[in-house]
Coordinates of C-alpha atoms in Angstrom, one line a residue:
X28 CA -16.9 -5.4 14.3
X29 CA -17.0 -1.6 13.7
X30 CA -17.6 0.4 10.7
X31 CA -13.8 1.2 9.9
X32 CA -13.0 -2.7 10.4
X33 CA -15.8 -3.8 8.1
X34 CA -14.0 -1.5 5.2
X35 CA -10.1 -2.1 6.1
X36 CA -7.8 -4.6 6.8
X37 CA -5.8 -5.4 10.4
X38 CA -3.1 -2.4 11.9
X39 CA 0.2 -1.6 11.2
X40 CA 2.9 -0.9 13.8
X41 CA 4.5 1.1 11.1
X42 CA 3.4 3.6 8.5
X43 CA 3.0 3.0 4.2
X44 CA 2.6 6.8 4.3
X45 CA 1.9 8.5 0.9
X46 CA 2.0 12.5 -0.6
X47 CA -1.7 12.9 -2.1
X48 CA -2.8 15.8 -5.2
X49 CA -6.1 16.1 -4.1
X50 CA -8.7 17.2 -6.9
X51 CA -11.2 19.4 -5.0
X52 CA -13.0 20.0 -7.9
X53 CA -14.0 16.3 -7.5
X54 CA -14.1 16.1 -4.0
X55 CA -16.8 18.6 -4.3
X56 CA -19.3 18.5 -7.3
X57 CA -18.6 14.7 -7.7
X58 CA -17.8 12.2 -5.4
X59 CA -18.9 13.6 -1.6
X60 CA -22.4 14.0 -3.7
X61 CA -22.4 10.6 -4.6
X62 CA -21.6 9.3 -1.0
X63 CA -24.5 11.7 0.7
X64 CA -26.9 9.6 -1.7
X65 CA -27.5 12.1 -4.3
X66 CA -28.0 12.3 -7.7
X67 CA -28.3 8.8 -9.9
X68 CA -26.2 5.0 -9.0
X69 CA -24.5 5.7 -12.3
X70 CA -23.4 9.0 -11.2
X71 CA -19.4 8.1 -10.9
X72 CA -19.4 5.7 -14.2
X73 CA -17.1 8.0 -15.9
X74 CA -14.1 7.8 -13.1
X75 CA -15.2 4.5 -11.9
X76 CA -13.8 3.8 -16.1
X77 CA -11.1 6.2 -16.3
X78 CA -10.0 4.6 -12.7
X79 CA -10.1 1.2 -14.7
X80 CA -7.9 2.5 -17.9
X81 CA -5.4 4.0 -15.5
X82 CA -5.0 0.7 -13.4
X83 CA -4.3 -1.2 -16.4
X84 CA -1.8 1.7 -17.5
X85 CA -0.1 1.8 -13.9
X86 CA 0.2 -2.0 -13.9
X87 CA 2.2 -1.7 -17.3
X88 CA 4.2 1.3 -16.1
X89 CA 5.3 -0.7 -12.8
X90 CA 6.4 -3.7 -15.3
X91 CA 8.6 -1.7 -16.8
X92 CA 10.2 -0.8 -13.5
X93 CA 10.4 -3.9 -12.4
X94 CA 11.9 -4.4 -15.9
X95 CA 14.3 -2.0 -15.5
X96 CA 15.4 -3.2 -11.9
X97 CA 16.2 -6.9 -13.5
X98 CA 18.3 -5.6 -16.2
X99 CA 20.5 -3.1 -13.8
X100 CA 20.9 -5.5 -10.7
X101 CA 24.9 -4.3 -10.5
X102 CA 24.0 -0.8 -10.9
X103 CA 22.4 2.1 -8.2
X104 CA 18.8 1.9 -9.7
X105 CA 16.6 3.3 -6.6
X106 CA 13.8 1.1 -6.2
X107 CA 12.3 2.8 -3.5
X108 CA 12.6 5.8 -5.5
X109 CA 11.4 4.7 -9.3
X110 CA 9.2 1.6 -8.4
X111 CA 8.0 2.1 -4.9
X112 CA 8.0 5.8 -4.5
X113 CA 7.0 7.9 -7.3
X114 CA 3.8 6.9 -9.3
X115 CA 3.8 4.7 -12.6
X116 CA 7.2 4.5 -14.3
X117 CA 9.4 8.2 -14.0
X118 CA 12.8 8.9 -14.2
X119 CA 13.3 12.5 -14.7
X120 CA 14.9 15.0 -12.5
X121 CA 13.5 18.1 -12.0
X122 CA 10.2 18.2 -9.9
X123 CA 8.0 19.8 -12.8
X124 CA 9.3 17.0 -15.8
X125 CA 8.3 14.6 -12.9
X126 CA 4.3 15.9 -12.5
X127 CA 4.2 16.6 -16.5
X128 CA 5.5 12.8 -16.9
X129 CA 2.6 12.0 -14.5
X130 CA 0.3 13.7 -16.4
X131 CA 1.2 12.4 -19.6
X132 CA 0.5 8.7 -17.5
X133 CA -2.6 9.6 -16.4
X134 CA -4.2 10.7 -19.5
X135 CA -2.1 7.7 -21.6
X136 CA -4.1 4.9 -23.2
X137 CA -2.4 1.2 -22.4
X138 CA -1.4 1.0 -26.0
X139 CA 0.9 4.7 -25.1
X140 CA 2.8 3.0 -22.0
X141 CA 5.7 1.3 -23.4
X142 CA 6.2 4.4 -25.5
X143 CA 6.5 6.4 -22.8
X144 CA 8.2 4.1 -20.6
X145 CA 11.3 3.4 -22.9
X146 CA 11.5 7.3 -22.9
X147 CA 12.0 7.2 -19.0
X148 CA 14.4 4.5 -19.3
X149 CA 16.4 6.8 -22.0
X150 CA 16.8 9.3 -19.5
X151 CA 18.0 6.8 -17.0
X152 CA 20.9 5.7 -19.2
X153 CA 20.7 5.4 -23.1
X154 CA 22.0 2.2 -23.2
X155 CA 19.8 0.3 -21.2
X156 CA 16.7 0.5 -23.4
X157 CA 17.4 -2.4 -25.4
X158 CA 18.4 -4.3 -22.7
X159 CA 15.3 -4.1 -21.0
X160 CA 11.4 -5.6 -21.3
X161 CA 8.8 -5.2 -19.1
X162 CA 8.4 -7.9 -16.4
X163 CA 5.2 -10.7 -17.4
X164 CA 4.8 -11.9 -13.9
X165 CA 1.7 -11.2 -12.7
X166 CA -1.7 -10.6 -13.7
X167 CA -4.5 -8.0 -13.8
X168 CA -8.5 -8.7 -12.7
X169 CA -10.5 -8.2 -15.7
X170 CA -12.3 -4.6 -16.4
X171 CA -15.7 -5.8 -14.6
X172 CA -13.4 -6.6 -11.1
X173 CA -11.6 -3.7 -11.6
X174 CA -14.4 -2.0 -11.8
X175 CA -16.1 -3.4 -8.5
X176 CA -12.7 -3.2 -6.9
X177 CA -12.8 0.8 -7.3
X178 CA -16.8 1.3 -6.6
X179 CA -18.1 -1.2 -4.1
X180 CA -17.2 1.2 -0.9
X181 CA -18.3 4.2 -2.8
X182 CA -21.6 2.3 -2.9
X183 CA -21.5 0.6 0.5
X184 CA -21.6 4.3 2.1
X185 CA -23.8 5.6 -0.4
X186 CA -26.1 3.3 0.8
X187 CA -25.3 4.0 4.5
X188 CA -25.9 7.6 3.6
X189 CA -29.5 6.3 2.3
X190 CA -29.9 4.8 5.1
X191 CA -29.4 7.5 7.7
X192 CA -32.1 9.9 5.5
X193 CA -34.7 6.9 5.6
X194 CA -33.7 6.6 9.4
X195 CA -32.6 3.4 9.4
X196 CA -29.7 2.7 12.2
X197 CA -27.7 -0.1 10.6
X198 CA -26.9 -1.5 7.0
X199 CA -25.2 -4.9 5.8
X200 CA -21.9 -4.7 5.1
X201 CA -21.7 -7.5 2.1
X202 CA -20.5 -9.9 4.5
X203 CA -23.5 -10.8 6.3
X204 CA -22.7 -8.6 8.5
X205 CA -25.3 -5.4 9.8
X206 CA -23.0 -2.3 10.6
X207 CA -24.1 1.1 12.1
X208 CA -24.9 3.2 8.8
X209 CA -24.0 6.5 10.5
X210 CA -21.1 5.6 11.6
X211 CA -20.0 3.7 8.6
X212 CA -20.4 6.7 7.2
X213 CA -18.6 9.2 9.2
X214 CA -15.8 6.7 10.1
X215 CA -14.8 5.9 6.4
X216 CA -15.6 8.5 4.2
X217 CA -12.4 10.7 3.9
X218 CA -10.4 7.4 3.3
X219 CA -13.0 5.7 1.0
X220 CA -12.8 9.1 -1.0
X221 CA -9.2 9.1 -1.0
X222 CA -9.0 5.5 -1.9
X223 CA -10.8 6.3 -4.9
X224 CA -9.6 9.5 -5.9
X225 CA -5.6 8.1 -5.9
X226 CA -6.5 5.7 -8.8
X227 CA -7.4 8.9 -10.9
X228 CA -4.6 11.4 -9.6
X229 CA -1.8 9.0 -8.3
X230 CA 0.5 9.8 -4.8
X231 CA 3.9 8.8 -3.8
X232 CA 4.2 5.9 -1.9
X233 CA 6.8 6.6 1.5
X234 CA 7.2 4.8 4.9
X235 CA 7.9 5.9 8.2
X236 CA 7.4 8.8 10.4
X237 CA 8.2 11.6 7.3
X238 CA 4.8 12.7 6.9
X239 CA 4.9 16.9 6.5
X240 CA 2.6 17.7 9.9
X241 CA 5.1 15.3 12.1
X242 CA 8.2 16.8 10.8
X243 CA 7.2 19.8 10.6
X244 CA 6.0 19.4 14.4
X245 CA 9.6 18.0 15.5
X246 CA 12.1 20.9 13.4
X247 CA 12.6 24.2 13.9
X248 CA 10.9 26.1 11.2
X249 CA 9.6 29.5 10.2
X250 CA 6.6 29.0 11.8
X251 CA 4.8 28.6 9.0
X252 CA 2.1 26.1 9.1
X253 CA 2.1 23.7 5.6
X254 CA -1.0 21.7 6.4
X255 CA -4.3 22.2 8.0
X256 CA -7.5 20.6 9.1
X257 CA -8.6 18.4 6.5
X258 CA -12.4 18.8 7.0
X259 CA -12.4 20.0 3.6
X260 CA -12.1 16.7 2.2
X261 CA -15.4 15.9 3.5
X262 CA -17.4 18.5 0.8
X263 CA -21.0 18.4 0.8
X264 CA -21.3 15.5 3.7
X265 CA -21.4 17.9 6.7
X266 CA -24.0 19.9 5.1
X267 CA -26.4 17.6 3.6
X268 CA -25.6 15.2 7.5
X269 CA -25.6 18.3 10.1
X270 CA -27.0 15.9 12.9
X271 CA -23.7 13.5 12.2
X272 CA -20.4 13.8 14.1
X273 CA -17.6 14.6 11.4
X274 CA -14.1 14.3 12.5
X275 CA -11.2 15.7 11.0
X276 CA -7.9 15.6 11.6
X277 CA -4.5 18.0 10.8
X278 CA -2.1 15.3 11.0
X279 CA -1.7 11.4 10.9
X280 CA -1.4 9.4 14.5
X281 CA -3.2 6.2 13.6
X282 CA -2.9 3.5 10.4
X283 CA -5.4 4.1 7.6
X284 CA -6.1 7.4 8.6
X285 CA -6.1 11.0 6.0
X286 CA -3.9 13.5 7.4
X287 CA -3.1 17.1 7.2
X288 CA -4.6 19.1 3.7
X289 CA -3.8 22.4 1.9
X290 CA -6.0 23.7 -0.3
X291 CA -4.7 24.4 -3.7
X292 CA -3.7 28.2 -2.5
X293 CA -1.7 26.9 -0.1
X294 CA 0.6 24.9 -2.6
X295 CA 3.0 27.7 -3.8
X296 CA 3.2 28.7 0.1
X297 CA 4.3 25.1 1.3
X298 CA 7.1 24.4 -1.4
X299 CA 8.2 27.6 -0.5
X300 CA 8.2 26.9 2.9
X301 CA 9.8 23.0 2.1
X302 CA 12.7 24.9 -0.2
X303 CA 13.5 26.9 3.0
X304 CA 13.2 25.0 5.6
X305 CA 14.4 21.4 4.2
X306 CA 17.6 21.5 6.1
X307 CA 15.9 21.6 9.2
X308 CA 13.6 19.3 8.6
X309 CA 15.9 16.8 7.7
X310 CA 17.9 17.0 10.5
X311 CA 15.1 15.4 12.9
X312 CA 15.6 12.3 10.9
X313 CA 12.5 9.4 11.6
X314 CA 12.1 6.8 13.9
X315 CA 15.3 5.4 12.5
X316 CA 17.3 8.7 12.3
X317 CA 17.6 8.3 9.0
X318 CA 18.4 11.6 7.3
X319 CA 19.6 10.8 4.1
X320 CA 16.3 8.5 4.3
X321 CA 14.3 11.6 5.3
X322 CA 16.1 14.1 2.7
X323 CA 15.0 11.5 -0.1
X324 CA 11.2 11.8 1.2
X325 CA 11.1 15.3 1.0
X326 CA 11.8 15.1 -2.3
X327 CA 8.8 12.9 -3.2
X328 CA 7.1 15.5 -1.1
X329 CA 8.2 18.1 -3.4
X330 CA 7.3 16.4 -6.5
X331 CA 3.7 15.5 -5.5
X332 CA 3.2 19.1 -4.6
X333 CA 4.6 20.1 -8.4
X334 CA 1.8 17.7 -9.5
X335 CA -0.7 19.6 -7.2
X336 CA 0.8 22.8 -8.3
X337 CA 0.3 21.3 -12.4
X338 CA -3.0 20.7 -11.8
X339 CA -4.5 23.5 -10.0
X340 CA -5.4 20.6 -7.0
X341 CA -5.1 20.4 -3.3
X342 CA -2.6 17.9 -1.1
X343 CA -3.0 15.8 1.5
X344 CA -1.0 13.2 3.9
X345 CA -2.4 9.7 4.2
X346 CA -1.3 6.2 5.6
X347 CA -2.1 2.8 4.2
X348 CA -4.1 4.2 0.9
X349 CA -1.0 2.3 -0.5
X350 CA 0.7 -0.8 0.9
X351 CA 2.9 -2.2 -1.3
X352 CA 3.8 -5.3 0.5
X353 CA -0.1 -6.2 -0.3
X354 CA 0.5 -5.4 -3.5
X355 CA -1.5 -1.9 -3.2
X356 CA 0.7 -0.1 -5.6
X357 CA 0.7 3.8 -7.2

């Protein structure tokens, strides 16, 4: 068993791709400080709680989707678009309502979601809003599960990081298992991180080969490059691990992997870039040659960039932080 199998599940043959916001902010002062073994266990209990109050709101969000869904079954309602594709519960238009929406999601108590959610509904169609509750199937772990659900790989390579400064060459894995700390901790850390930072600043959820480095590989473009290497994303690691191999990567070619990044500069540039170039892009369709299919993607592209742009963050390309036939949900 290798380090990357010990924290994720089997391979795909195809891709649950996703459009990430990427607070570097927190990549840097917070979390990649936490995994190199600094600072206090109790470092991250702020997030690790604002992780767990913005589960509980995305689970009440997606109910009202699913809500929604039910009580339009004749009609064009997009699943793939409101439920399965952007985060939480949004129905608005213009890329900048979408990220503010988000926002207003993200910072919501549970108490604020069905508020909020009706309004999204209203915007759908008027009349539909007392037609509709939110769906009661399914269930939520409590806080203290949620809570080890979000932290327990934060803390697995924080302790492989320990164990590579006491010189130690292996760890256990919770499973009875001994894995090689350094490599547990090179192999896993950009996902773990991203893992954890999508349940504080949510992605869009897309499948197939749409992911901004491949398409922008396969059109014709400007030339302009949207995403780089995301060795970024790694923050204090290299430094405080020089002696440790760190990869990075510009683009996606495996399952569970983090792909391409722009740093928060870079965001005005790439929608700039997407606005010209979308035609083009489109028309190398996906593994399907889909092109209305890929048009639609760009959009959720689009819209997690407005949220990047909103927020002063970064973006970044990932597969498999979300699956949503596991349930995995944004």
């Amino acid at each position: 068993m290798t380090a990357t199998e010990s924290l994720q599940r089997g391979q795909y043959m195809g891709y649950d791709i996703s459009f990430h916001p990427v607070d570097m902010r927190v990549v840097r002062e917070r979390v990649t400080p936490f995994l190199a073994g600094l600072g206090r266990d109790d470092d991250l209990d702020d997030l690790i709680a604002a992780a767990v109050r913005q589960a509980k709101v995305r689970f009440r969000a997606n109910a009202w989707g699913l809500g929604v869904r039910k009580a339009s079954a004749d009609t064009d309602f997009d699943t793939f678009f409101y439920i399965w594709g952007r985060p939480f519960f949004v129905t608005a238009e213009e890329p900048a309502a979408v990220a503010e929406t988000v926002v207003r999601y993200c910072d919501a108590g549970v108490d604020e979601v069905d508020d909020l959610a009706r309004g999204q509904i209203a915007l759908l169609d008027p009349t539909l809003v007392k037609h509709v509750e939110p769906d009661s199937n399914g269930t939520l772990p409590d806080d203290e599960h949620l809570a080890i659900g979000f932290r327990w790989k934060l803390d697995l390579l924080r302790g492989a990081a320990r164990a590579v400064r006491a010189g130690r060459s292996t760890i256990a894995n919770g499973d009875g298992d001994e894995i090689f700390a350094a490599g547990a901790l090179t192999g896993n850390a950009q996902f773990v991180l991203m893992e954890f930072l999508s349940a504080l600043l949510p992605g869009w959820i897309e499948r197939g080969r749409v992911w901004p480095s491949e398409l922008s590989e396969r059109a014709t473009t400007d030339g302009y490059a949207p995403l780089g290497d995301n060795r970024p994303l790694l923050g204090v690691l290299p430094t405080e691990f020089p002696s440790l191999e760190w990869e990075s990567n510009w683009t996606i070619h495996n399952n569970y992997m983090i792909g391409g990044y722009a740093a928060p500069s870079d965001i005005r540039p790439m929608r700039n870039w997407l606005s010209h170039n979308i035609d083009a892009l489109t028309a190398v369709g996906d593994q399907w040659d889909d092109r209305p299919y890929v048009r639609k993607a760009l959009r959720k592209l689009d819209e997690s960039l407005a949220l990047a742009e909103l927020t002063g963050a970064g973006f970044v390309e990932a597969a498999e932080i979300y699956i949503p036939m596991q349930g995995t949900m944004n």
